[in-house]
Amino acid sequence: MSHPHPELGPPPALPEGGLRIVALGGLGEIGRNMAVFEYEGRLLIVDCGVLFPEPDQPGVDLILPDFEYIRDRLDDVEAVVLTHAHEDHIGAVPYLLRERRDIPLIGSKLTLALIEAKLTEHRIQPVKREVVEGERHVFGPFDCEFLAVNHSIPDALAVAIRTPAGIVLHTGDFRMDQLPSDGRLTDLGGFARLGSEGVDLLMSDSTNAEVPGFVTSEREIAPVIDEVIRTSEQRVIVASFASHVHRIQQVMDAAAKHGRKVALVGRSMVRNMGVARDLGYLKVPPELIVDSRDIEEWPPQDVVLICTGSQGEPMAALSRMANRDHPIRIAAGDTVLLASSLVPGNETAVNKVINGLTRWGARVVHKGNAKVHVSGHAAAGELLYVLNLTRPSNFMPVHGEWRHLRAHAKLAELTGVPEDHIVIAEDGVVVDLVDGRARIAGAVHAGYVYVDGSSVGEITDTSLKDRRILGDEGFISVVVVVDSNTGKLTAGPEIHARGSGIDPVQFDGFIPQIQRALEEKAADGVIDTQEIRRVVRRTVGRWVSDTYRRRPMIIPVVLEV
């Protein structure tokens, strides 16, 4: 089983007739999916998504793939194939198109419609090419066949990429729901046909590789949603992903059945459901939808609100409702339904929202106490099924954290894929498919690029470390005035502290220690302000650590006269 090594160097030139695959995101993480394929100097990109920040990344809005690997080769990019319209697969497209606006976007009707709506906000008019399952299209040296897959958003696709180096099947995100809400099954017949033709490399969704068996059918959720709405005596507020068309359809059907009006809350929810309705993916009964601004005019028992915020996102509608920072006020007797799975890492934020809602008297129904969501990702039984159908010569698990990738690799081994034909890579690791074998050839830089407001890439890991220190320990600023010729202290030190938890009075007894340290340096002939700052920082840091066992950020300011 091939795996990355921390000392991997830059890859050699791609051998003639070989296919190179570099994941710039999506390996060892849930999100930021982006894979770059190279053949004869031309590039094909599959997906270009974002990762959402963790609590230890304060102030960060989004995390993008690092485009540095392809920045000097953007003219070599034939197209970007988008497997489906979830943010972790399309969210970084606007930032890629800022660098070259005419890169063709390839995807299904709904996928392209949702990305176009997003790009409108960025004032970008994309070059698009709509495809449907069963079609084959050629982009430079890449012959791509598109196959239907079932997922938690309509119109998802897998893609088989043919080059003279072999056939690569990239499943995208998928599951094998045998009774899907929209009747669109994963094309297992197509997978089997490709297996008979010969899949040289299978790249398959690993998110649920640790989950045994098969996922529950989407249809089993509808009766639970119906029961929640039927038995609720006042308003029902449903929080869901803004792209989960199937779930929103189930909620609207239940609301219409029980005579309730529906209001959509949240910009992305209104935008996406408008697109889905216009294209016919969302069937909305006449006069069901009302404006959220008029919702207070309706009796509580006649209303269902559908909003964003199922993951505890601070600025999403549900979080703001829980914090009493939203025009819609949670009242005793309201029912809140969290109709989505919990993205790993969001547990604390979601629990905080649940507690906030409960505080105001709401009943909260979630995956922990009711069957209100099924996963959009194939479980181990389904992954085994696909491995046996496609019988790949080489296997590379994608889309998952390390434990998911390794669990999926073990499944491949159980189905007969030789251990030395299984490649577990991480972001930036270069995999070459040459003469029917997939091997790791090196590594390129594939770090995080942080979006903070309007700035992209300006925030570094060092900046985040400083923010964490400020958030956890506060800061202490020390202002001193020194003689530029002698380095002697002429005024100060003046100390200010914020968030450190130290009583300012305590600094009065410590100031003489700073003065003595500076006098000793001046006696040694030190006049360099950089060195004087180091002395102040070291002296204050040692005292705070010894006295309070704390490590606030210390900001020395040296003024010369």
Coordinates of C-alpha atoms in Angstrom, one line a residue:
M1 CA 0.0 0.0 0.0
S2 CA 1.6 3.2 -1.2
H3 CA 1.4 6.2 1.1
P4 CA 2.9 9.7 1.3
H5 CA 6.2 10.5 3.0
P6 CA 7.0 13.8 4.8
E7 CA 10.2 14.0 2.8
L8 CA 8.8 13.7 -0.7
G9 CA 10.5 16.1 -3.1
P10 CA 9.4 17.7 -6.3
P11 CA 8.3 15.1 -8.9
P12 CA 10.3 14.4 -12.0
A13 CA 9.1 15.2 -15.5
L14 CA 6.0 13.1 -16.3
P15 CA 7.0 10.1 -18.4
E16 CA 5.8 10.1 -22.0
G17 CA 2.4 8.5 -22.2
G18 CA 1.8 8.9 -18.5
L19 CA -1.1 10.5 -16.7
R20 CA -0.4 12.7 -13.6
I21 CA -3.0 13.2 -10.8
V22 CA -2.5 15.9 -8.1
A23 CA -5.1 16.5 -5.5
L24 CA -5.0 20.1 -4.3
G25 CA -7.6 19.4 -1.7
G26 CA -10.1 16.8 -0.4
L27 CA -7.5 14.2 0.9
G28 CA -7.2 14.0 4.6
E29 CA -10.1 16.4 5.0
I30 CA -13.8 16.7 4.3
G31 CA -14.0 19.6 1.8
R32 CA -11.8 21.6 -0.6
N33 CA -12.1 18.9 -3.2
M34 CA -10.0 19.6 -6.3
A35 CA -8.0 17.2 -8.5
V36 CA -5.8 18.2 -11.4
F37 CA -5.2 15.7 -14.2
E38 CA -2.3 16.2 -16.6
Y39 CA -1.6 14.4 -19.9
E40 CA 0.8 15.6 -22.6
G41 CA 1.1 19.1 -21.0
R42 CA -2.6 19.7 -20.9
L43 CA -4.7 19.9 -17.7
L44 CA -8.2 18.9 -16.6
I45 CA -9.6 19.9 -13.2
V46 CA -12.3 17.9 -11.4
D47 CA -14.1 20.0 -8.8
C48 CA -12.9 23.2 -7.1
G49 CA -14.4 23.4 -3.6
V50 CA -13.9 25.2 -0.3
L51 CA -13.3 24.0 3.2
F52 CA -15.1 25.7 6.1
P53 CA -13.0 26.9 9.0
E54 CA -12.5 25.2 12.3
P55 CA -13.0 27.0 15.7
D56 CA -9.2 27.4 15.9
Q57 CA -9.1 29.5 12.7
P58 CA -10.8 32.7 14.0
G59 CA -11.9 35.3 11.5
V60 CA -11.6 33.0 8.5
D61 CA -14.6 32.8 6.2
L62 CA -13.5 30.1 3.8
I63 CA -10.4 28.0 3.0
L64 CA -9.5 27.5 -0.7
P65 CA -7.1 25.2 -2.5
D66 CA -3.7 26.7 -3.2
F67 CA -3.7 27.4 -7.0
E68 CA 0.1 27.9 -7.0
Y69 CA 0.8 24.5 -8.7
I70 CA -1.3 25.5 -11.7
R71 CA -1.0 29.3 -11.6
D72 CA 1.7 29.5 -14.3
R73 CA -0.2 26.9 -16.4
L74 CA -3.7 28.3 -16.4
D75 CA -3.6 28.5 -20.2
D76 CA -3.1 24.7 -20.3
V77 CA -6.4 24.0 -18.5
E78 CA -8.9 22.5 -20.9
A79 CA -11.9 22.6 -18.5
V80 CA -13.2 22.3 -15.0
V81 CA -15.5 19.3 -14.5
L82 CA -17.9 19.9 -11.6
T83 CA -19.4 16.7 -10.3
H84 CA -22.2 18.4 -8.3
A85 CA -23.1 21.7 -6.8
H86 CA -22.2 21.4 -3.1
E87 CA -19.9 24.1 -1.8
D88 CA -17.1 21.7 -1.0
H89 CA -17.0 21.0 -4.8
I90 CA -17.8 24.3 -6.4
G91 CA -17.2 27.0 -3.7
A92 CA -13.7 28.0 -4.9
V93 CA -14.6 28.3 -8.6
P94 CA -15.1 32.1 -8.4
Y95 CA -11.6 32.5 -7.0
L96 CA -10.1 30.2 -9.8
L97 CA -12.0 32.2 -12.5
R98 CA -10.5 35.4 -11.1
E99 CA -7.2 34.1 -12.4
R100 CA -8.5 33.1 -15.8
R101 CA -12.1 33.9 -16.5
D102 CA -12.7 31.8 -19.7
I103 CA -11.9 28.4 -18.3
P104 CA -14.9 26.3 -19.4
L105 CA -17.1 24.9 -16.6
I106 CA -18.5 21.5 -17.4
G107 CA -21.5 20.1 -15.4
S108 CA -25.1 19.1 -15.3
K109 CA -28.0 21.6 -15.7
L110 CA -28.6 22.2 -11.9
T111 CA -24.9 22.3 -11.1
L112 CA -24.2 25.0 -13.7
A113 CA -27.3 27.0 -12.8
L114 CA -26.2 27.1 -9.1
I115 CA -22.6 28.0 -9.9
E116 CA -23.8 30.7 -12.3
A117 CA -26.0 32.2 -9.6
K118 CA -23.0 32.3 -7.3
L119 CA -20.7 33.8 -9.9
T120 CA -23.2 36.6 -10.5
E121 CA -22.4 37.8 -7.0
H122 CA -18.7 37.9 -8.1
R123 CA -19.6 39.7 -11.3
I124 CA -18.2 36.8 -13.4
Q125 CA -20.0 35.5 -16.5
P126 CA -18.7 31.9 -17.0
V127 CA -18.1 29.9 -20.1
K128 CA -20.3 26.8 -19.6
R129 CA -21.0 23.5 -21.2
E130 CA -23.9 21.5 -20.0
V131 CA -23.6 17.7 -20.0
V132 CA -26.0 14.9 -19.1
E133 CA -25.4 11.3 -18.0
G134 CA -24.6 8.9 -20.7
E135 CA -22.8 11.5 -22.8
R136 CA -19.1 11.6 -23.8
H137 CA -17.2 14.8 -24.5
V138 CA -13.6 15.4 -25.5
F139 CA -11.6 18.2 -23.8
G140 CA -8.1 18.3 -25.4
P141 CA -6.6 14.9 -24.7
F142 CA -9.2 14.0 -22.1
D143 CA -12.2 11.9 -23.3
C144 CA -14.8 12.2 -20.5
E145 CA -17.9 10.0 -20.1
F146 CA -20.5 11.2 -17.5
L147 CA -22.5 8.8 -15.4
A148 CA -25.5 9.4 -13.1
V149 CA -24.9 9.0 -9.4
N150 CA -27.4 9.5 -6.6
H151 CA -26.4 12.0 -3.9
S152 CA -28.0 14.5 -1.5
I153 CA -28.4 17.0 -4.3
P154 CA -29.9 16.4 -7.8
D155 CA -28.0 16.0 -11.0
A156 CA -24.7 14.7 -9.5
L157 CA -22.3 13.0 -11.9
A158 CA -19.4 10.6 -11.9
V159 CA -16.8 11.0 -14.6
A160 CA -14.7 8.4 -16.5
I161 CA -11.6 10.1 -17.9
R162 CA -10.0 8.3 -20.9
T163 CA -6.5 9.0 -22.1
P164 CA -4.0 6.7 -23.8
A165 CA -2.6 6.1 -20.3
G166 CA -5.8 4.4 -19.3
I167 CA -9.3 4.9 -17.8
V168 CA -9.7 6.8 -14.5
L169 CA -13.2 6.6 -12.9
H170 CA -13.8 9.4 -10.5
T171 CA -17.1 8.7 -8.7
G172 CA -17.6 12.2 -7.2
D173 CA -19.8 12.0 -4.1
F174 CA -22.4 9.2 -4.4
R175 CA -24.6 6.7 -2.6
M176 CA -26.7 3.8 -3.9
D177 CA -30.2 4.7 -2.7
Q178 CA -32.5 2.2 -4.4
L179 CA -35.6 4.3 -3.8
P180 CA -34.4 7.9 -4.4
S181 CA -36.9 10.7 -4.2
D182 CA -36.3 11.8 -7.8
G183 CA -36.0 8.3 -9.2
R184 CA -32.5 8.9 -10.4
L185 CA -30.3 5.9 -9.6
T186 CA -26.6 5.5 -9.5
D187 CA -25.6 4.0 -12.8
L188 CA -24.3 0.7 -11.6
G189 CA -24.7 -0.7 -15.1
G190 CA -22.3 2.0 -16.4
F191 CA -19.8 1.2 -13.6
A192 CA -20.0 -2.5 -14.5
R193 CA -19.5 -1.7 -18.2
L194 CA -16.4 0.3 -17.4
G195 CA -15.2 -2.5 -15.2
S196 CA -15.5 -4.9 -18.2
E197 CA -13.6 -2.4 -20.4
G198 CA -10.9 -2.1 -17.7
V199 CA -10.7 0.7 -15.1
D200 CA -7.0 1.5 -14.6
L201 CA -7.6 3.7 -11.6
L202 CA -10.7 4.1 -9.4
M203 CA -10.9 7.3 -7.3
S204 CA -13.9 6.9 -5.0
D205 CA -15.7 8.8 -2.2
S206 CA -14.5 7.6 1.2
T207 CA -16.6 9.7 3.6
N208 CA -18.6 6.7 5.0
A209 CA -16.0 4.0 4.5
E210 CA -16.1 3.2 8.3
V211 CA -19.9 2.9 8.3
P212 CA -21.0 -0.7 7.7
G213 CA -23.8 -1.8 5.4
F214 CA -25.9 0.5 3.1
V215 CA -27.3 4.0 3.8
T216 CA -31.0 4.4 4.6
S217 CA -33.2 5.4 1.7
E218 CA -34.2 9.1 1.4
R219 CA -37.9 8.0 1.4
E220 CA -37.7 6.9 5.0
I221 CA -37.2 10.5 6.1
A222 CA -40.5 11.8 4.6
P223 CA -42.8 10.2 7.2
V224 CA -40.7 11.6 10.1
I225 CA -40.8 15.1 8.7
D226 CA -44.6 14.7 8.1
E227 CA -45.1 13.6 11.8
V228 CA -43.0 16.5 13.2
I229 CA -45.1 19.1 11.2
R230 CA -48.4 17.3 12.0
T231 CA -47.8 17.2 15.7
S232 CA -46.3 20.7 16.2
E233 CA -48.7 23.2 17.8
Q234 CA -46.9 26.3 16.7
R235 CA -44.3 27.3 14.1
V236 CA -42.0 24.8 12.6
I237 CA -38.5 26.0 11.7
V238 CA -36.5 23.6 9.5
A239 CA -32.7 24.2 9.1
S240 CA -31.1 22.5 6.2
F241 CA -28.2 22.9 3.7
A242 CA -29.2 25.5 1.1
S243 CA -28.6 23.0 -1.6
H244 CA -30.5 20.0 -0.3
V245 CA -33.4 20.1 -2.8
H246 CA -34.7 16.7 -1.9
R247 CA -35.1 17.6 1.8
I248 CA -36.7 21.0 1.0
Q249 CA -39.2 19.2 -1.3
Q250 CA -40.1 16.8 1.5
V251 CA -40.7 19.7 3.9
M252 CA -42.8 21.6 1.4
D253 CA -44.9 18.5 0.6
A254 CA -45.6 18.0 4.3
A255 CA -46.4 21.7 4.9
A256 CA -48.8 21.7 2.0
K257 CA -50.5 18.5 3.3
H258 CA -51.1 20.0 6.7
G259 CA -52.2 23.4 5.4
R260 CA -49.2 25.5 6.4
K261 CA -47.5 28.2 4.5
V262 CA -43.7 28.1 3.8
A263 CA -41.2 31.0 4.1
L264 CA -37.6 30.7 2.9
V265 CA -35.1 32.5 5.1
G266 CA -31.5 33.2 4.2
R267 CA -30.0 34.5 1.0
S268 CA -28.4 31.3 -0.2
M269 CA -31.6 29.3 0.6
V270 CA -33.8 31.8 -1.4
R271 CA -31.3 31.8 -4.3
N272 CA -30.8 28.1 -4.6
M273 CA -34.4 27.1 -4.2
G274 CA -35.4 29.7 -6.8
V275 CA -33.0 28.2 -9.2
A276 CA -34.2 24.6 -8.4
R277 CA -37.8 25.7 -8.9
D278 CA -37.2 27.5 -12.2
L279 CA -35.5 24.4 -13.6
G280 CA -38.2 22.0 -12.4
Y281 CA -36.1 20.2 -9.7
L282 CA -38.3 21.6 -7.0
K283 CA -42.1 21.3 -7.3
V284 CA -43.8 24.1 -5.3
P285 CA -47.6 23.9 -4.8
P286 CA -49.5 27.1 -5.8
E287 CA -49.6 29.8 -3.1
L288 CA -47.5 27.8 -0.7
I289 CA -44.6 30.3 -0.5
V290 CA -45.0 33.5 1.5
D291 CA -42.4 36.3 2.0
S292 CA -40.5 35.8 5.3
R293 CA -41.0 39.5 6.0
D294 CA -44.8 38.9 6.2
I295 CA -44.5 35.8 8.4
E296 CA -45.6 37.5 11.6
E297 CA -49.0 38.1 10.0
W298 CA -49.8 34.4 9.9
P299 CA -50.9 32.3 12.9
P300 CA -48.0 30.3 14.3
Q301 CA -49.7 27.0 13.7
D302 CA -50.0 27.8 9.9
V303 CA -46.3 28.4 9.3
V304 CA -43.2 26.5 8.3
L305 CA -39.9 28.4 7.9
I306 CA -37.0 26.8 6.0
C307 CA -33.6 28.4 6.8
T308 CA -29.9 27.9 6.8
G309 CA -27.7 27.2 9.8
S310 CA -27.9 23.5 10.4
Q311 CA -24.1 23.4 11.1
G312 CA -24.2 26.2 13.7
E313 CA -22.6 28.7 11.4
P314 CA -22.4 32.0 13.4
M315 CA -23.9 34.2 10.7
A316 CA -26.6 31.8 9.5
A317 CA -30.2 32.4 10.2
L318 CA -30.7 29.7 12.8
S319 CA -27.7 30.8 14.9
R320 CA -28.9 34.3 14.9
M321 CA -32.4 33.2 16.0
A322 CA -30.8 31.3 18.9
N323 CA -28.9 34.4 19.9
R324 CA -31.9 36.7 19.6
D325 CA -30.2 38.5 16.8
H326 CA -32.7 37.9 14.0
P327 CA -36.1 39.5 13.2
I328 CA -37.7 36.1 13.6
R329 CA -38.0 35.5 17.4
I330 CA -38.0 31.9 18.8
A331 CA -41.0 31.5 21.1
A332 CA -42.1 28.8 23.6
G333 CA -43.8 26.0 21.7
D334 CA -41.9 26.4 18.4
T335 CA -40.4 23.3 16.9
V336 CA -37.0 23.4 15.3
L337 CA -36.0 20.6 13.0
L338 CA -32.3 20.2 12.1
A339 CA -32.7 18.2 8.9
S340 CA -29.1 17.5 8.0
S341 CA -26.1 15.5 9.1
L342 CA -23.4 16.9 11.3
V343 CA -20.3 17.8 9.5
P344 CA -17.2 16.6 11.6
G345 CA -15.8 19.4 13.7
N346 CA -19.1 21.3 14.0
E347 CA -20.4 19.5 17.1
T348 CA -19.7 22.3 19.6
A349 CA -21.2 25.0 17.4
V350 CA -24.4 22.9 16.7
N351 CA -24.8 22.0 20.4
K352 CA -24.5 25.7 21.3
V353 CA -27.3 26.6 18.9
I354 CA -29.5 23.7 20.2
N355 CA -29.0 25.0 23.7
G356 CA -29.8 28.6 22.7
L357 CA -33.0 27.5 20.9
T358 CA -34.1 25.3 23.9
R359 CA -33.5 28.2 26.2
W360 CA -36.3 30.2 24.5
G361 CA -38.7 27.2 24.8
A362 CA -38.3 25.6 21.4
R363 CA -38.5 21.8 20.9
V364 CA -35.4 20.8 18.9
V365 CA -35.6 17.7 16.7
H366 CA -32.3 16.5 15.3
K367 CA -30.5 13.4 14.1
G368 CA -29.7 12.4 17.7
N369 CA -33.3 12.0 18.7
A370 CA -35.2 11.3 15.4
K371 CA -34.5 9.9 12.0
V372 CA -34.5 13.2 10.2
H373 CA -31.5 12.8 7.9
V374 CA -29.7 10.2 5.9
S375 CA -26.2 10.5 4.6
G376 CA -25.5 11.4 1.0
H377 CA -22.4 9.2 0.9
A378 CA -22.1 5.5 0.3
A379 CA -21.4 3.2 3.3
A380 CA -19.0 0.4 3.3
G381 CA -21.4 -2.1 1.7
E382 CA -22.0 0.2 -1.2
L383 CA -18.3 0.9 -1.6
L384 CA -17.5 -2.8 -1.8
Y385 CA -20.2 -3.2 -4.4
V386 CA -18.6 -0.5 -6.6
L387 CA -15.1 -2.0 -6.1
N388 CA -16.4 -5.4 -7.2
L389 CA -18.3 -3.9 -10.2
T390 CA -15.4 -1.9 -11.5
R391 CA -12.5 -4.3 -10.6
P392 CA -9.9 -1.5 -10.8
S393 CA -6.2 -2.3 -11.5
N394 CA -5.3 0.5 -9.1
F395 CA -7.2 2.3 -6.4
M396 CA -7.0 5.7 -4.8
P397 CA -9.5 6.7 -2.0
V398 CA -10.5 10.3 -2.1
H399 CA -12.9 12.7 -0.3
G400 CA -12.3 11.9 3.4
E401 CA -10.2 12.3 6.5
W402 CA -7.2 9.9 7.1
R403 CA -9.3 7.3 8.9
H404 CA -11.8 7.3 6.0
L405 CA -9.1 6.9 3.4
R406 CA -7.4 4.0 5.2
A407 CA -10.8 2.2 5.9
H408 CA -11.6 2.5 2.2
A409 CA -8.2 1.2 1.2
K410 CA -8.8 -1.8 3.4
L411 CA -12.1 -2.5 1.6
A412 CA -10.2 -2.4 -1.7
E413 CA -7.7 -4.8 -0.5
L414 CA -10.5 -7.2 0.6
T415 CA -11.9 -7.2 -2.9
G416 CA -8.6 -8.2 -4.4
V417 CA -6.9 -5.0 -5.4
P418 CA -3.2 -5.8 -4.7
E419 CA -1.8 -3.9 -1.7
D420 CA 1.0 -2.3 -3.8
H421 CA -1.7 -1.0 -6.3
I422 CA -3.5 1.0 -3.6
V423 CA -2.4 4.6 -3.3
I424 CA -3.2 6.6 -0.2
A425 CA -2.2 10.2 -0.9
E426 CA -2.6 13.5 0.7
D427 CA -3.1 17.0 -0.7
G428 CA -0.2 17.9 -3.0
V429 CA 1.1 14.3 -3.4
V430 CA 1.8 13.6 -7.1
V431 CA 0.4 10.2 -8.4
D432 CA 1.5 9.1 -11.9
L433 CA -0.3 6.4 -13.8
V434 CA 2.3 4.9 -16.1
D435 CA 2.2 1.5 -17.9
G436 CA -0.9 0.5 -15.9
R437 CA 0.6 1.2 -12.5
A438 CA -0.3 4.1 -10.2
R439 CA 2.7 5.3 -8.1
I440 CA 3.6 8.3 -5.9
A441 CA 6.2 10.4 -7.8
G442 CA 6.7 13.3 -5.5
A443 CA 4.9 16.2 -3.9
V444 CA 4.0 19.9 -4.6
H445 CA 2.9 22.6 -2.3
A446 CA -0.8 22.4 -1.5
G447 CA -1.4 24.5 1.6
Y448 CA -4.4 26.4 2.8
V449 CA -5.4 29.8 1.3
Y450 CA -7.6 31.7 3.7
V451 CA -10.4 34.1 2.8
D452 CA -11.1 36.8 5.4
G453 CA -13.6 39.3 4.2
S454 CA -12.4 40.7 0.9
S455 CA -8.8 39.5 1.4
V456 CA -7.7 36.2 -0.2
G457 CA -4.4 34.6 0.9
E458 CA -3.2 37.5 3.0
I459 CA -3.9 35.7 6.3
T460 CA -1.2 33.2 7.1
D461 CA -0.8 30.5 9.7
T462 CA 1.3 32.9 11.8
S463 CA -1.6 35.4 11.7
L464 CA -4.0 32.7 12.9
K465 CA -1.6 31.8 15.7
D466 CA -1.6 35.5 16.8
R467 CA -5.4 35.6 16.7
R468 CA -5.6 32.5 18.8
I469 CA -3.2 33.9 21.4
L470 CA -5.2 37.2 21.4
G471 CA -8.4 35.3 21.8
D472 CA -7.2 32.9 24.5
E473 CA -4.7 35.1 26.5
G474 CA -5.2 38.7 25.5
F475 CA -2.4 41.2 25.0
I476 CA -0.1 43.5 26.9
S477 CA 1.5 46.6 25.2
V478 CA 4.5 48.2 26.7
V479 CA 5.5 51.7 25.6
V480 CA 9.0 53.0 26.4
V481 CA 10.9 56.1 25.2
V482 CA 14.7 55.9 24.8
D483 CA 17.5 58.3 23.9
S484 CA 18.5 57.5 20.3
N485 CA 22.2 58.2 21.1
T486 CA 22.6 56.3 24.4
G487 CA 19.7 53.9 24.5
K488 CA 18.9 55.1 28.0
L489 CA 15.3 55.2 29.1
T490 CA 13.8 58.7 29.1
A491 CA 10.2 57.9 29.8
G492 CA 8.0 55.0 30.7
P493 CA 7.4 52.1 30.7
E494 CA 3.7 52.6 30.2
I495 CA 1.8 49.3 30.3
H496 CA -1.7 48.6 28.9
A497 CA -3.4 45.2 28.9
R498 CA -6.6 43.9 27.3
G499 CA -8.1 40.4 27.9
S500 CA -5.1 39.2 29.9
G501 CA -7.0 39.0 33.2
I502 CA -4.2 40.8 35.0
D503 CA -5.2 43.7 37.3
P504 CA -3.4 46.8 35.9
V505 CA -2.4 47.7 39.5
Q506 CA -0.2 44.6 39.5
F507 CA 2.1 46.2 36.9
D508 CA 3.1 49.1 39.2
G509 CA 5.4 46.9 41.2
F510 CA 6.8 45.2 38.1
I511 CA 7.8 48.4 36.2
P512 CA 11.1 48.8 38.1
Q513 CA 12.2 45.4 36.7
I514 CA 11.7 46.6 33.1
Q515 CA 13.7 49.8 34.0
R516 CA 16.6 47.8 35.4
A517 CA 16.7 45.5 32.4
L518 CA 16.8 48.5 30.0
E519 CA 19.5 50.3 32.1
E520 CA 21.7 47.2 32.0
K521 CA 21.4 47.1 28.2
A522 CA 22.1 50.8 27.9
A523 CA 25.2 50.3 30.0
D524 CA 26.4 47.7 27.6
G525 CA 26.0 50.2 24.8
V526 CA 22.9 48.7 23.2
I527 CA 21.0 51.4 21.2
D528 CA 19.3 49.2 18.6
T529 CA 15.5 49.5 18.9
Q530 CA 15.0 45.9 17.8
E531 CA 17.1 44.6 20.6
I532 CA 15.4 46.9 23.1
R533 CA 12.0 45.5 22.0
R534 CA 13.4 42.0 22.6
V535 CA 14.5 42.9 26.1
V536 CA 11.1 44.3 27.0
R537 CA 9.2 41.3 25.5
R538 CA 11.5 38.8 27.2
T539 CA 11.3 40.6 30.6
V540 CA 7.5 41.0 30.6
G541 CA 6.9 37.5 29.2
R542 CA 9.0 35.9 31.9
W543 CA 7.2 37.9 34.7
V544 CA 3.7 37.1 33.4
S545 CA 4.6 33.4 33.0
D546 CA 6.1 33.1 36.4
T547 CA 3.4 35.1 38.2
Y548 CA 0.2 34.1 36.4
R549 CA 1.1 31.0 34.3
R550 CA -0.2 32.8 31.2
R551 CA 1.2 33.6 27.7
P552 CA -0.5 36.7 26.4
M553 CA 0.7 38.5 23.3
I554 CA 3.3 41.1 24.3
I555 CA 3.6 44.1 22.1
P556 CA 6.6 46.4 22.9
V557 CA 6.6 49.9 21.4
V558 CA 10.0 51.7 21.4
L559 CA 10.0 55.5 20.7
E560 CA 13.3 57.3 20.1
V561 CA 14.0 61.0 21.1

